[in-house]
Amino acid sequence: MNTSPTCRQAILDLLLDYAEGRMAPEEKKVFDEHLARCPECVVFVRTYMATEGALRRVRPEALPSSLVDRVLAYIRAKQSGGS
Amino acid sequence: MSASEDREDLELVRRFTNGDEKAFEELVIRYYKRVYSAVLGVVRNPEDAEEATQDVFWLVYRKIGTFDQGRRFFSWVYRIALNRGYSIARSRRARPTVSLDERLPAFLEDGRLVTAGPDFSEQLENEITARELARKAFDVMGELPEQYRSVLWMHDVEQMSKDEIAGILDLTIPALKSRLHRARIYVRQRLAGLMEARLAAGSIES
């Protein structure tokens, strides 16, 4: 099972587990060996991880002020409106 | 989310179904931020997200009788939030959904990667360029089909656990991971493309 993966297999099938550090040591070794020989995959892996890093930084804009009051008022209005 | 929070939720639900309106208010106070964030990931603008948040709690109020108390309250609420968000998003615009396959990286016959494009990873090292990259990633997410966008939003933006997301979306962990990975690859491809376009424009200007 230690045959070297192609770039396609490395990227499409293995990269998620690699990026999350969930690979068995043997598998990781094979993946790292691929990277040692493949500069394009190195860039792909780095930018894949950077993409995740960028997504982590996406923060919902500040909550509209007094949203909770408006939600509660909305519910009360709906209740009394009987709709 | 802890087990004690789950128990408190169920206690509030029980009080509410027994007619205690204050218990419902407590549930709103507890979850309005997370509901707002959930729907914002789908509808993508603050006005619609606020409207959707109100609708979600009104639905929760009316449908509480259908909530299965053997399950997690927040997972049930999150599902309602996603569905409400989807229907508002659909009514707003008919955005052509991209095909993720069209944006897969190109491989040669023997499986070799043609190119990864520019290495934009160092953009994360600087606060300003990192924020810009995050904004681009947010924009690009809007192109994803709903079922991919939700997974990416919940996992990478909201940083929910895979178990929690799988429970909410009723997916197996392998199916969830596959969606997550494909969605991330799509965003990576788009970011690489944007960066390449900018490098090309820069070289023309200089």
mmCIF file of N, CA, C and O in Angstrom, chain A residues 42-76:
data_model
loop_
_atom_site.group_PDB
_atom_site.id
_atom_site.type_symbol
_atom_site.label_atom_id
_atom_site.label_comp_id
_atom_site.label_asym_id
_atom_site.label_seq_id
_atom_site.Cartn_x
_atom_site.Cartn_y
_atom_site.Cartn_z
ATOM 1 N N VAL A 42 3.559 21.038 -3.479
ATOM 2 C CA VAL A 42 3.914 21.812 -2.275
ATOM 3 C C VAL A 42 3.126 23.114 -2.264
ATOM 4 O O VAL A 42 2.516 23.485 -1.257
ATOM 5 N N VAL A 43 3.109 23.786 -3.420
ATOM 6 C CA VAL A 43 2.361 25.052 -3.500
ATOM 7 C C VAL A 43 0.877 24.786 -3.294
ATOM 8 O O VAL A 43 0.188 25.522 -2.572
ATOM 9 N N PHE A 44 0.385 23.684 -3.880
ATOM 10 C CA PHE A 44 -1.044 23.387 -3.727
ATOM 11 C C PHE A 44 -1.393 23.181 -2.250
ATOM 12 O O PHE A 44 -2.376 23.728 -1.745
ATOM 13 N N VAL A 45 -0.572 22.403 -1.554
ATOM 14 C CA VAL A 45 -0.851 22.113 -0.148
ATOM 15 C C VAL A 45 -0.789 23.401 0.688
ATOM 16 O O VAL A 45 -1.657 23.665 1.513
ATOM 17 N N ARG A 46 0.241 24.207 0.412
ATOM 18 C CA ARG A 46 0.372 25.464 1.177
ATOM 19 C C ARG A 46 -0.836 26.367 0.954
ATOM 20 O O ARG A 46 -1.370 26.962 1.902
ATOM 21 N N THR A 47 -1.289 26.473 -0.286
ATOM 22 C CA THR A 47 -2.399 27.380 -0.570
ATOM 23 C C THR A 47 -3.739 26.782 -0.139
ATOM 24 O O THR A 47 -4.667 27.514 0.198
ATOM 25 N N TYR A 48 -3.834 25.462 -0.136
ATOM 26 C CA TYR A 48 -5.040 24.809 0.400
ATOM 27 C C TYR A 48 -5.168 25.143 1.882
ATOM 28 O O TYR A 48 -6.233 25.517 2.375
ATOM 29 N N MET A 49 -4.056 25.037 2.590
ATOM 30 C CA MET A 49 -4.081 25.353 4.021
ATOM 31 C C MET A 49 -4.317 26.846 4.238
ATOM 32 O O MET A 49 -5.005 27.244 5.182
ATOM 33 N N ALA A 50 -3.746 27.662 3.362
ATOM 34 C CA ALA A 50 -3.965 29.108 3.483
ATOM 35 C C ALA A 50 -5.434 29.456 3.232
ATOM 36 O O ALA A 50 -5.983 30.375 3.849
ATOM 37 N N THR A 51 -6.058 28.705 2.338
ATOM 38 C CA THR A 51 -7.491 28.921 2.068
ATOM 39 C C THR A 51 -8.294 28.661 3.339
ATOM 40 O O THR A 51 -9.162 29.436 3.719
ATOM 41 N N GLU A 52 -7.974 27.563 3.992
ATOM 42 C CA GLU A 52 -8.657 27.266 5.250
ATOM 43 C C GLU A 52 -8.374 28.364 6.275
ATOM 44 O O GLU A 52 -9.268 28.796 6.996
ATOM 45 N N GLY A 53 -7.119 28.834 6.304
ATOM 46 C CA GLY A 53 -6.770 29.916 7.229
ATOM 47 C C GLY A 53 -7.552 31.181 6.929
ATOM 48 O O GLY A 53 -8.001 31.881 7.848
ATOM 49 N N ALA A 54 -7.744 31.467 5.630
ATOM 50 C CA ALA A 54 -8.511 32.662 5.250
ATOM 51 C C ALA A 54 -9.968 32.496 5.672
ATOM 52 O O ALA A 54 -10.590 33.423 6.196
ATOM 53 N N LEU A 55 -10.514 31.302 5.479
ATOM 54 C CA LEU A 55 -11.916 31.064 5.848
ATOM 55 C C LEU A 55 -12.125 31.191 7.356
ATOM 56 O O LEU A 55 -13.150 31.694 7.813
ATOM 57 N N ARG A 56 -11.130 30.755 8.110
ATOM 58 C CA ARG A 56 -11.223 30.913 9.565
ATOM 59 C C ARG A 56 -11.309 32.370 9.985
ATOM 60 O O ARG A 56 -11.783 32.690 11.072
ATOM 61 N N ARG A 57 -10.742 33.232 9.140
ATOM 62 C CA ARG A 57 -10.724 34.656 9.476
ATOM 63 C C ARG A 57 -11.987 35.375 9.037
ATOM 64 O O ARG A 57 -12.173 36.545 9.350
ATOM 65 N N VAL A 58 -12.825 34.687 8.241
ATOM 66 C CA VAL A 58 -14.094 35.299 7.861
ATOM 67 C C VAL A 58 -14.930 35.380 9.135
ATOM 68 O O VAL A 58 -15.192 34.375 9.766
ATOM 69 N N ARG A 59 -15.270 36.574 9.510
ATOM 70 C CA ARG A 59 -16.073 36.726 10.717
ATOM 71 C C ARG A 59 -17.371 37.394 10.321
ATOM 72 O O ARG A 59 -17.350 38.386 9.605
ATOM 73 N N PRO A 60 -18.462 36.836 10.799
ATOM 74 C CA PRO A 60 -19.714 37.536 10.544
ATOM 75 C C PRO A 60 -19.575 38.980 11.011
ATOM 76 O O PRO A 60 -18.963 39.233 12.042
ATOM 77 N N GLU A 61 -20.107 39.895 10.202
ATOM 78 C CA GLU A 61 -20.042 41.298 10.607
ATOM 79 C C GLU A 61 -20.687 41.439 11.979
ATOM 80 O O GLU A 61 -21.442 40.580 12.396
ATOM 81 N N ALA A 62 -20.392 42.548 12.613
ATOM 82 C CA ALA A 62 -20.959 42.770 13.947
ATOM 83 C C ALA A 62 -22.470 42.568 13.888
ATOM 84 O O ALA A 62 -23.111 42.910 12.899
ATOM 85 N N LEU A 63 -22.994 41.993 14.943
ATOM 86 C CA LEU A 63 -24.438 41.802 14.996
ATOM 87 C C LEU A 63 -25.120 43.158 14.972
ATOM 88 O O LEU A 63 -24.645 44.095 15.603
ATOM 89 N N PRO A 64 -26.223 43.256 14.239
ATOM 90 C CA PRO A 64 -26.958 44.513 14.293
ATOM 91 C C PRO A 64 -27.330 44.793 15.756
ATOM 92 O O PRO A 64 -27.686 43.866 16.485
ATOM 93 N N SER A 65 -27.210 46.043 16.159
ATOM 94 C CA SER A 65 -27.458 46.337 17.577
ATOM 95 C C SER A 65 -28.921 46.063 17.914
ATOM 96 O O SER A 65 -29.802 46.241 17.081
ATOM 97 N N SER A 66 -29.114 45.628 19.099
ATOM 98 C CA SER A 66 -30.447 45.302 19.642
ATOM 99 C C SER A 66 -31.229 44.298 18.788
ATOM 100 O O SER A 66 -32.448 44.325 18.754
ATOM 101 N N LEU A 67 -30.511 43.439 18.093
ATOM 102 C CA LEU A 67 -31.191 42.386 17.328
ATOM 103 C C LEU A 67 -32.095 41.550 18.229
ATOM 104 O O LEU A 67 -33.225 41.235 17.868
ATOM 105 N N VAL A 68 -31.574 41.231 19.404
ATOM 106 C CA VAL A 68 -32.367 40.350 20.278
ATOM 107 C C VAL A 68 -33.696 41.011 20.646
ATOM 108 O O VAL A 68 -34.740 40.354 20.673
ATOM 109 N N ASP A 69 -33.664 42.327 20.878
ATOM 110 C CA ASP A 69 -34.914 43.024 21.214
ATOM 111 C C ASP A 69 -35.889 42.976 20.046
ATOM 112 O O ASP A 69 -37.090 42.801 20.229
ATOM 113 N N ARG A 70 -35.336 43.141 18.846
ATOM 114 C CA ARG A 70 -36.234 43.132 17.687
ATOM 115 C C ARG A 70 -36.814 41.745 17.446
ATOM 116 O O ARG A 70 -37.968 41.613 17.045
ATOM 117 N N VAL A 71 -36.024 40.724 17.697
ATOM 118 C CA VAL A 71 -36.558 39.361 17.536
ATOM 119 C C VAL A 71 -37.691 39.132 18.533
ATOM 120 O O VAL A 71 -38.770 38.654 18.169
ATOM 121 N N LEU A 72 -37.452 39.516 19.776
ATOM 122 C CA LEU A 72 -38.481 39.293 20.800
ATOM 123 C C LEU A 72 -39.740 40.115 20.502
ATOM 124 O O LEU A 72 -40.858 39.624 20.654
ATOM 125 N N ALA A 73 -39.540 41.346 20.038
ATOM 126 C CA ALA A 73 -40.691 42.191 19.703
ATOM 127 C C ALA A 73 -41.470 41.579 18.530
ATOM 128 O O ALA A 73 -42.703 41.599 18.518
ATOM 129 N N TYR A 74 -40.739 41.028 17.594
ATOM 130 C CA TYR A 74 -41.366 40.401 16.425
ATOM 131 C C TYR A 74 -42.246 39.224 16.856
ATOM 132 O O TYR A 74 -43.382 39.085 16.416
ATOM 133 N N ILE A 75 -41.711 38.411 17.755
ATOM 134 C CA ILE A 75 -42.479 37.248 18.235
ATOM 135 C C ILE A 75 -43.742 37.717 18.952
ATOM 136 O O ILE A 75 -44.831 37.192 18.727
ATOM 137 N N ARG A 76 -43.571 38.739 19.798
ATOM 138 C CA ARG A 76 -44.749 39.231 20.545
ATOM 139 C C ARG A 76 -45.807 39.762 19.587
ATOM 140 O O ARG A 76 -46.996 39.511 19.759
#
